[in-house]
Amino acid sequence: MNDLRAVLLAGGYGKRMGRLGATRVKPVIPFGTRCHLMDFSLHNAQRSGLDEVLLMSRYNEEQLHTYLRETWHSRIPIHFGPFNALHRQPAEQVYREVQRADEKGTADALIQNRPYIDTPPYRHTLVLHSDHVYLFDYRDMYRFHLEQRAALTIGFQQIPLEFVSLFGMVEVDSRMNLRAFVEKPPQPTSDKVFTAVCLFRNDILYRYLEGFQGTAWQHDISRDVIPRMLAEGEVIKCYPFPDYWEDIGTAHRYHRAHMNLLQGIGVPLEEMPRVLPGGEHCVFTETGRVRQSIVPVALREGPAHINHSVVFAGATVGEGALIENSVLLPGSRIAPGVRVKDSIVCAHEVIESDFIGRLE
């Protein structure tokens, strides 16, 4: 896989995450008591034997760079693109010197970072996202991509038809050829969706990106690049994602993913990358005042009632408080006697009165 460049898209504002994204960029929002959202793609890259990941970021990059240098660079090398001098020069100097053009979408990120992507020895690019929760080994997908001599290989998953309109819909034939691709269709005709993990052949990818320059396009991989390649008859193959995969694009999906985790749906705790301090001390429990919840060991016999909730290490819950169907992030504080239900309590947030239905 020496000719494969892995890139991690981490450039969105995260507006749809509501309060969760108010103080930190979406990729480093904690998940599952063990890690952050972006850690899943990095963990997958590491276990797939990739030699390096190129970070393509845009907003509040200092936060991302600091986290990755402190936590991940010793596990799998991270290339910071135009900011890569951070590995050897003072941060203030690097941030002061780097100047970049505006980016309007995911395709622009590929254009801006071309010097780090379309260069020897890399001939193919694996595009990953920093807000997807899943475990996956990319090696088999890459072998399939090469064997099929594909210009592009995309991941797909079968989901209930009612949710397809939230994603890119794909139609796949019996030979795993892509036959149709529609971004967020109002009336879906297929129950298969694009997982946003894709493999491009570099020479073909950049030929299309060059062709869009000076035209009225949306600067987006899903809305521009894939449909154009399909219309032009390129060989586009589809690779199934049979196991759990979740796009955490909104605060509602974030909450739902944690509630599903309590039902045994999702990446098991013991298989998540362990990054957050104290995460290993959070356990699933069904005893005493704590029911069907993931909580720090210290809260298992505490004076609060916790039902069907996920409580991160570092959160505190006062005596007589009632926590139901909620997620409490590190450093959050719930006052005695307060009721929290169907809510997300952000890191270091203090709740002193009842908190009901607060996801965003």
Short mmCIF file of C-alpha atoms in Angstrom, two decimals:
data_model
loop_
_atom_site.label_atom_id
_atom_site.label_comp_id
_atom_site.label_asym_id
_atom_site.label_seq_id
_atom_site.Cartn_x
_atom_site.Cartn_y
_atom_site.Cartn_z
CA MET A 1 0.00 0.00 0.00
CA ASN A 2 2.99 2.27 -0.44
CA ASP A 3 1.33 3.97 -3.41
CA LEU A 4 -1.85 4.82 -1.46
CA ARG A 5 -2.27 8.24 0.13
CA ALA A 6 -4.86 8.39 2.93
CA VAL A 7 -6.47 11.80 3.46
CA LEU A 8 -8.72 12.76 6.36
CA LEU A 9 -11.32 15.47 5.73
CA ALA A 10 -11.71 17.59 8.85
CA GLY A 11 -12.68 20.98 7.50
CA GLY A 12 -16.36 21.50 8.29
CA TYR A 13 -17.78 24.10 10.68
CA GLY A 14 -19.90 21.50 12.50
CA LYS A 15 -22.85 23.91 12.76
CA ARG A 16 -25.36 21.07 12.93
CA MET A 17 -23.75 19.80 16.14
CA GLY A 18 -25.25 22.74 18.05
CA ARG A 19 -23.81 23.30 21.53
CA LEU A 20 -21.48 20.33 21.09
CA GLY A 21 -19.53 22.25 18.46
CA ALA A 22 -19.55 25.62 20.21
CA THR A 23 -16.23 25.20 22.02
CA ARG A 24 -14.44 22.51 20.01
CA VAL A 25 -14.23 21.41 16.39
CA LYS A 26 -16.40 18.42 15.50
CA PRO A 27 -13.56 15.90 14.94
CA VAL A 28 -12.50 16.12 18.60
CA ILE A 29 -15.96 15.84 20.15
CA PRO A 30 -15.78 12.92 22.63
CA PHE A 31 -17.60 9.70 21.77
CA GLY A 32 -18.50 6.54 23.66
CA THR A 33 -16.43 7.43 26.78
CA ARG A 34 -13.26 6.14 25.07
CA CYS A 35 -12.29 8.46 22.22
CA HIS A 36 -13.22 11.31 19.85
CA LEU A 37 -15.09 11.17 16.56
CA MET A 38 -11.98 11.46 14.40
CA ASP A 39 -10.21 8.66 16.26
CA PHE A 40 -12.19 5.96 14.45
CA SER A 41 -10.83 6.80 11.00
CA LEU A 42 -7.31 7.19 12.40
CA HIS A 43 -7.59 3.88 14.23
CA ASN A 44 -8.81 2.20 11.05
CA ALA A 45 -5.91 3.67 9.08
CA GLN A 46 -3.44 2.42 11.67
CA ARG A 47 -4.85 -1.11 11.81
CA SER A 48 -4.93 -1.21 7.98
CA GLY A 49 -1.16 -0.70 7.85
CA LEU A 50 -1.20 2.74 6.22
CA ASP A 51 2.10 4.56 6.64
CA GLU A 52 0.71 8.09 7.09
CA VAL A 53 -2.50 10.13 7.05
CA LEU A 54 -2.77 13.58 5.48
CA LEU A 55 -4.99 15.92 7.49
CA MET A 56 -7.09 18.28 5.38
CA SER A 57 -8.43 20.83 7.85
CA ARG A 58 -9.77 24.36 7.63
CA TYR A 59 -11.15 25.81 10.90
CA ASN A 60 -9.67 26.07 14.40
CA GLU A 61 -6.74 24.05 13.18
CA GLU A 62 -4.56 24.76 16.19
CA GLN A 63 -6.90 22.58 18.26
CA LEU A 64 -6.67 19.71 15.78
CA HIS A 65 -2.93 19.98 15.30
CA THR A 66 -2.24 20.02 19.03
CA TYR A 67 -4.44 17.01 19.66
CA LEU A 68 -2.98 14.96 16.82
CA ARG A 69 0.63 15.74 17.71
CA GLU A 70 0.08 14.82 21.36
CA THR A 71 -2.11 11.74 20.85
CA TRP A 72 -1.77 10.19 17.41
CA HIS A 73 1.55 11.05 15.81
CA SER A 74 3.36 8.32 17.73
CA ARG A 75 0.77 5.75 16.58
CA ILE A 76 0.54 6.72 12.92
CA PRO A 77 2.37 9.69 11.38
CA ILE A 78 0.12 12.65 10.57
CA HIS A 79 1.01 14.98 7.70
CA PHE A 80 -0.39 18.48 8.24
CA GLY A 81 -0.19 19.57 4.60
CA PRO A 82 0.93 23.23 4.41
CA PHE A 83 1.30 23.20 8.20
CA ASN A 84 3.63 20.20 8.29
CA ALA A 85 6.49 22.36 9.56
CA LEU A 86 4.69 22.21 12.93
CA HIS A 87 6.63 19.01 13.52
CA ARG A 88 9.90 20.95 13.62
CA GLN A 89 9.21 24.70 13.95
CA PRO A 90 7.45 26.93 16.50
CA ALA A 91 3.68 26.92 15.97
CA GLU A 92 3.37 30.71 15.99
CA GLN A 93 5.82 30.99 13.12
CA VAL A 94 4.09 28.31 11.03
CA TYR A 95 0.59 29.72 11.45
CA ARG A 96 1.87 33.19 10.61
CA GLU A 97 3.60 32.10 7.42
CA VAL A 98 0.97 29.80 5.86
CA GLN A 99 -1.41 31.52 3.42
CA ARG A 100 -4.14 29.57 1.60
CA ALA A 101 -6.95 30.22 -0.85
CA ASP A 102 -10.56 29.80 0.25
CA GLU A 103 -12.17 26.36 0.08
CA LYS A 104 -15.86 25.94 -0.70
CA GLY A 105 -16.13 22.18 -0.43
CA THR A 106 -14.49 18.77 -0.19
CA ALA A 107 -13.23 18.85 -3.77
CA ASP A 108 -11.43 22.13 -3.10
CA ALA A 109 -9.58 20.43 -0.25
CA LEU A 110 -8.25 17.86 -2.73
CA ILE A 111 -7.17 20.65 -5.09
CA GLN A 112 -5.45 22.72 -2.39
CA ASN A 113 -3.61 19.69 -1.06
CA ARG A 114 -2.58 18.29 -4.43
CA PRO A 115 1.15 18.83 -3.75
CA TYR A 116 0.88 16.31 -0.89
CA ILE A 117 -1.44 13.86 -2.70
CA ASP A 118 -0.61 13.68 -6.39
CA THR A 119 3.09 13.10 -5.93
CA PRO A 120 5.34 10.01 -6.01
CA PRO A 121 5.01 7.36 -4.76
CA TYR A 122 1.25 7.91 -4.47
CA ARG A 123 -0.96 6.77 -7.35
CA HIS A 124 -4.24 6.35 -5.47
CA THR A 125 -6.06 8.33 -2.77
CA LEU A 126 -8.22 7.00 0.07
CA VAL A 127 -10.68 9.66 1.25
CA LEU A 128 -11.80 9.40 4.88
CA HIS A 129 -14.01 11.55 7.11
CA SER A 130 -13.52 12.68 10.69
CA ASP A 131 -17.10 12.25 11.93
CA HIS A 132 -17.81 8.62 11.06
CA VAL A 133 -18.06 5.90 13.71
CA TYR A 134 -17.06 2.46 12.43
CA LEU A 135 -14.33 -0.17 12.40
CA PHE A 136 -12.90 -1.19 9.04
CA ASP A 137 -9.77 -2.61 7.45
CA TYR A 138 -9.18 -0.77 4.18
CA ARG A 139 -6.79 -3.36 2.75
CA ASP A 140 -9.41 -5.62 1.15
CA MET A 141 -11.20 -2.63 -0.36
CA TYR A 142 -7.93 -1.40 -1.83
CA ARG A 143 -7.11 -4.83 -3.28
CA PHE A 144 -10.56 -4.92 -4.87
CA HIS A 145 -10.03 -1.41 -6.28
CA LEU A 146 -6.75 -2.48 -7.90
CA GLU A 147 -8.02 -5.83 -9.17
CA GLN A 148 -10.99 -4.16 -10.84
CA ARG A 149 -8.77 -1.46 -12.35
CA ALA A 150 -11.27 1.08 -11.13
CA ALA A 151 -11.02 4.81 -11.59
CA LEU A 152 -13.01 5.09 -8.37
CA THR A 153 -14.24 2.66 -5.72
CA ILE A 154 -16.85 3.80 -3.23
CA GLY A 155 -18.05 2.23 0.00
CA PHE A 156 -21.76 1.59 0.41
CA GLN A 157 -24.15 0.25 3.03
CA GLN A 158 -27.74 -0.94 2.98
CA ILE A 159 -30.03 0.99 5.35
CA PRO A 160 -33.80 1.40 5.84
CA LEU A 161 -35.27 3.20 2.83
CA GLU A 162 -36.80 5.92 5.02
CA PHE A 163 -33.33 7.25 5.91
CA VAL A 164 -31.74 7.17 2.45
CA SER A 165 -32.69 10.79 1.70
CA LEU A 166 -30.18 11.88 4.36
CA PHE A 167 -27.25 10.46 2.37
CA GLY A 168 -25.92 9.91 -1.12
CA MET A 169 -28.04 7.15 -2.69
CA VAL A 170 -26.31 4.54 -4.84
CA GLU A 171 -27.62 1.89 -7.21
CA VAL A 172 -25.32 -1.10 -7.62
CA ASP A 173 -25.53 -3.93 -10.15
CA SER A 174 -24.65 -7.60 -9.61
CA ARG A 175 -21.02 -6.99 -10.62
CA MET A 176 -20.61 -4.18 -8.10
CA ASN A 177 -20.67 -1.45 -10.73
CA LEU A 178 -22.12 1.91 -9.75
CA ARG A 179 -25.22 2.52 -11.89
CA ALA A 180 -26.71 5.61 -10.25
CA PHE A 181 -25.66 8.15 -7.67
CA VAL A 182 -27.96 10.85 -6.28
CA GLU A 183 -27.03 13.08 -3.35
CA LYS A 184 -29.86 13.24 -0.77
CA PRO A 185 -32.71 12.23 -3.09
CA PRO A 186 -36.21 13.37 -2.05
CA GLN A 187 -37.72 10.08 -3.27
CA PRO A 188 -35.14 7.27 -2.96
CA THR A 189 -35.29 4.31 -5.33
CA SER A 190 -32.53 2.31 -3.63
CA ASP A 191 -31.83 1.33 -0.02
CA LYS A 192 -28.06 1.64 -0.47
CA VAL A 193 -26.07 4.71 0.56
CA PHE A 194 -22.56 6.04 0.03
CA THR A 195 -20.44 5.71 3.18
CA ALA A 196 -18.23 8.57 1.93
CA VAL A 197 -15.16 6.31 2.03
CA CYS A 198 -13.72 6.21 -1.47
CA LEU A 199 -10.60 5.32 -3.44
CA PHE A 200 -9.57 7.41 -6.45
CA ARG A 201 -6.93 6.84 -9.07
CA ASN A 202 -5.00 10.08 -8.82
CA ASP A 203 -4.47 10.82 -12.51
CA ILE A 204 -8.18 10.44 -13.24
CA LEU A 205 -9.29 12.33 -10.13
CA TYR A 206 -7.20 15.39 -10.92
CA ARG A 207 -8.18 15.34 -14.58
CA TYR A 208 -11.78 15.84 -13.50
CA LEU A 209 -10.92 18.42 -10.87
CA GLU A 210 -9.00 20.42 -13.48
CA GLY A 211 -12.02 20.20 -15.78
CA PHE A 212 -14.26 21.86 -13.19
CA GLN A 213 -12.06 24.93 -12.89
CA GLY A 214 -13.79 28.05 -14.17
CA THR A 215 -17.22 26.40 -14.29
CA ALA A 216 -20.32 26.75 -12.11
CA TRP A 217 -19.86 23.79 -9.78
CA GLN A 218 -20.44 23.05 -6.10
CA HIS A 219 -16.82 22.13 -5.26
CA ASP A 220 -18.00 18.82 -3.82
CA ILE A 221 -16.92 15.20 -4.26
CA SER A 222 -20.45 13.81 -3.97
CA ARG A 223 -22.32 16.50 -5.91
CA ASP A 224 -19.80 17.08 -8.69
CA VAL A 225 -16.94 14.62 -9.04
CA ILE A 226 -18.72 11.28 -8.66
CA PRO A 227 -21.73 12.18 -10.87
CA ARG A 228 -19.44 13.53 -13.61
CA MET A 229 -17.22 10.44 -13.55
CA LEU A 230 -20.32 8.23 -13.74
CA ALA A 231 -21.76 10.23 -16.65
CA GLU A 232 -18.44 9.97 -18.51
CA GLY A 233 -18.43 6.17 -18.24
CA GLU A 234 -15.50 5.72 -15.87
CA VAL A 235 -15.12 2.35 -14.16
CA ILE A 236 -16.67 2.96 -10.74
CA LYS A 237 -16.91 0.00 -8.39
CA CYS A 238 -18.81 -0.36 -5.13
CA TYR A 239 -17.54 -2.08 -2.00
CA PRO A 240 -19.93 -3.17 0.79
CA PHE A 241 -19.64 -2.06 4.41
CA PRO A 242 -21.45 -4.96 6.11
CA ASP A 243 -20.90 -3.92 9.72
CA TYR A 244 -21.89 -0.91 11.79
CA TRP A 245 -21.21 2.48 10.24
CA GLU A 246 -22.64 5.80 11.40
CA ASP A 247 -22.27 9.33 10.07
CA ILE A 248 -22.44 11.61 13.13
CA GLY A 249 -23.50 14.71 11.23
CA THR A 250 -25.87 16.26 13.77
CA ALA A 251 -26.43 16.48 17.51
CA HIS A 252 -29.49 14.26 17.11
CA ARG A 253 -27.44 11.52 15.42
CA TYR A 254 -24.78 11.86 18.12
CA HIS A 255 -27.39 11.31 20.83
CA ARG A 256 -29.03 8.46 18.91
CA ALA A 257 -25.68 6.71 18.41
CA HIS A 258 -25.07 6.74 22.16
CA MET A 259 -28.57 5.46 22.92
CA ASN A 260 -28.02 2.67 20.36
CA LEU A 261 -24.73 1.84 22.05
CA LEU A 262 -26.71 1.01 25.20
CA GLN A 263 -28.77 -1.44 23.13
CA GLY A 264 -25.68 -3.22 21.86
CA ILE A 265 -25.83 -1.48 18.47
CA GLY A 266 -22.54 0.06 17.41
CA VAL A 267 -18.83 -0.38 18.03
CA PRO A 268 -18.39 -2.25 21.34
CA LEU A 269 -16.61 -0.28 24.06
CA GLU A 270 -13.77 -2.76 24.25
CA GLU A 271 -13.06 -2.36 20.52
CA MET A 272 -13.03 1.45 20.43
CA PRO A 273 -9.67 3.22 20.29
CA ARG A 274 -8.76 4.18 23.87
CA VAL A 275 -7.73 7.80 23.91
CA LEU A 276 -9.74 9.67 26.55
CA PRO A 277 -8.35 9.62 30.09
CA GLY A 278 -10.42 7.46 32.40
CA GLY A 279 -12.34 5.90 29.53
CA GLU A 280 -11.26 2.41 30.53
CA HIS A 281 -13.00 2.92 33.87
CA CYS A 282 -16.44 3.46 32.28
CA VAL A 283 -18.49 0.27 32.43
CA PHE A 284 -21.92 -0.95 31.42
CA THR A 285 -24.01 -1.61 34.48
CA GLU A 286 -27.47 -2.92 35.44
CA THR A 287 -27.26 -2.73 39.21
CA GLY A 288 -28.67 -0.60 42.02
CA ARG A 289 -29.64 2.91 41.04
CA VAL A 290 -27.84 2.65 37.71
CA ARG A 291 -29.72 0.84 34.94
CA GLN A 292 -28.67 0.05 31.38
CA SER A 293 -26.02 2.76 31.42
CA ILE A 294 -22.34 3.30 30.77
CA VAL A 295 -20.87 5.13 33.74
CA PRO A 296 -17.54 5.62 35.54
CA VAL A 297 -17.00 2.97 38.20
CA ALA A 298 -17.18 5.66 40.89
CA LEU A 299 -20.81 6.42 39.97
CA ARG A 300 -21.96 2.82 39.91
CA GLU A 301 -22.90 2.86 43.60
CA GLY A 302 -23.50 6.61 43.86
CA PRO A 303 -26.53 8.46 45.25
CA ALA A 304 -28.00 9.45 41.86
CA HIS A 305 -30.44 7.53 39.65
CA ILE A 306 -29.04 6.96 36.16
CA ASN A 307 -31.15 5.17 33.56
CA HIS A 308 -30.27 4.41 29.93
CA SER A 309 -27.52 7.04 29.76
CA VAL A 310 -23.85 7.44 28.92
CA VAL A 311 -21.74 9.29 31.49
CA PHE A 312 -18.11 10.09 30.64
CA ALA A 313 -15.30 9.97 33.18
CA GLY A 314 -14.92 13.34 34.88
CA ALA A 315 -18.64 14.10 34.97
CA THR A 316 -20.21 14.56 38.41
CA VAL A 317 -23.81 13.88 39.38
CA GLY A 318 -25.27 15.27 42.60
CA GLU A 319 -27.23 13.36 45.21
CA GLY A 320 -30.80 12.61 44.22
CA ALA A 321 -30.34 13.68 40.60
CA LEU A 322 -32.14 11.69 37.90
CA ILE A 323 -30.43 11.11 34.55
CA GLU A 324 -32.47 9.46 31.76
CA ASN A 325 -31.72 8.85 28.08
CA SER A 326 -28.90 11.37 28.19
CA VAL A 327 -25.20 11.85 27.47
CA LEU A 328 -22.97 13.61 30.04
CA LEU A 329 -19.57 14.67 28.71
CA PRO A 330 -16.31 15.02 30.68
CA GLY A 331 -16.32 17.77 33.29
CA SER A 332 -20.08 18.28 33.21
CA ARG A 333 -21.75 18.85 36.59
CA ILE A 334 -25.32 18.00 37.56
CA ALA A 335 -26.57 19.66 40.75
CA PRO A 336 -28.31 17.61 43.47
CA GLY A 337 -31.95 16.79 42.78
CA VAL A 338 -31.87 17.93 39.15
CA ARG A 339 -33.61 15.91 36.43
CA VAL A 340 -31.83 15.51 33.08
CA LYS A 341 -33.78 13.70 30.36
CA ASP A 342 -33.33 13.19 26.60
CA SER A 343 -30.41 15.61 26.57
CA ILE A 344 -26.73 16.13 25.88
CA VAL A 345 -24.76 17.90 28.62
CA CYS A 346 -21.61 19.37 27.11
CA ALA A 347 -18.12 19.24 28.58
CA HIS A 348 -17.78 21.42 31.69
CA GLU A 349 -21.43 22.50 31.46
CA VAL A 350 -23.12 23.06 34.83
CA ILE A 351 -26.80 22.09 35.12
CA GLU A 352 -28.57 23.52 38.17
CA SER A 353 -32.22 23.08 37.12
CA ASP A 354 -34.18 20.46 35.20
CA PHE A 355 -32.78 19.93 31.71
CA ILE A 356 -35.24 18.21 29.35
CA GLY A 357 -34.98 17.55 25.62
CA ARG A 358 -31.83 19.61 25.10
CA LEU A 359 -29.89 18.04 22.25
CA GLU A 360 -28.82 21.11 20.30
#
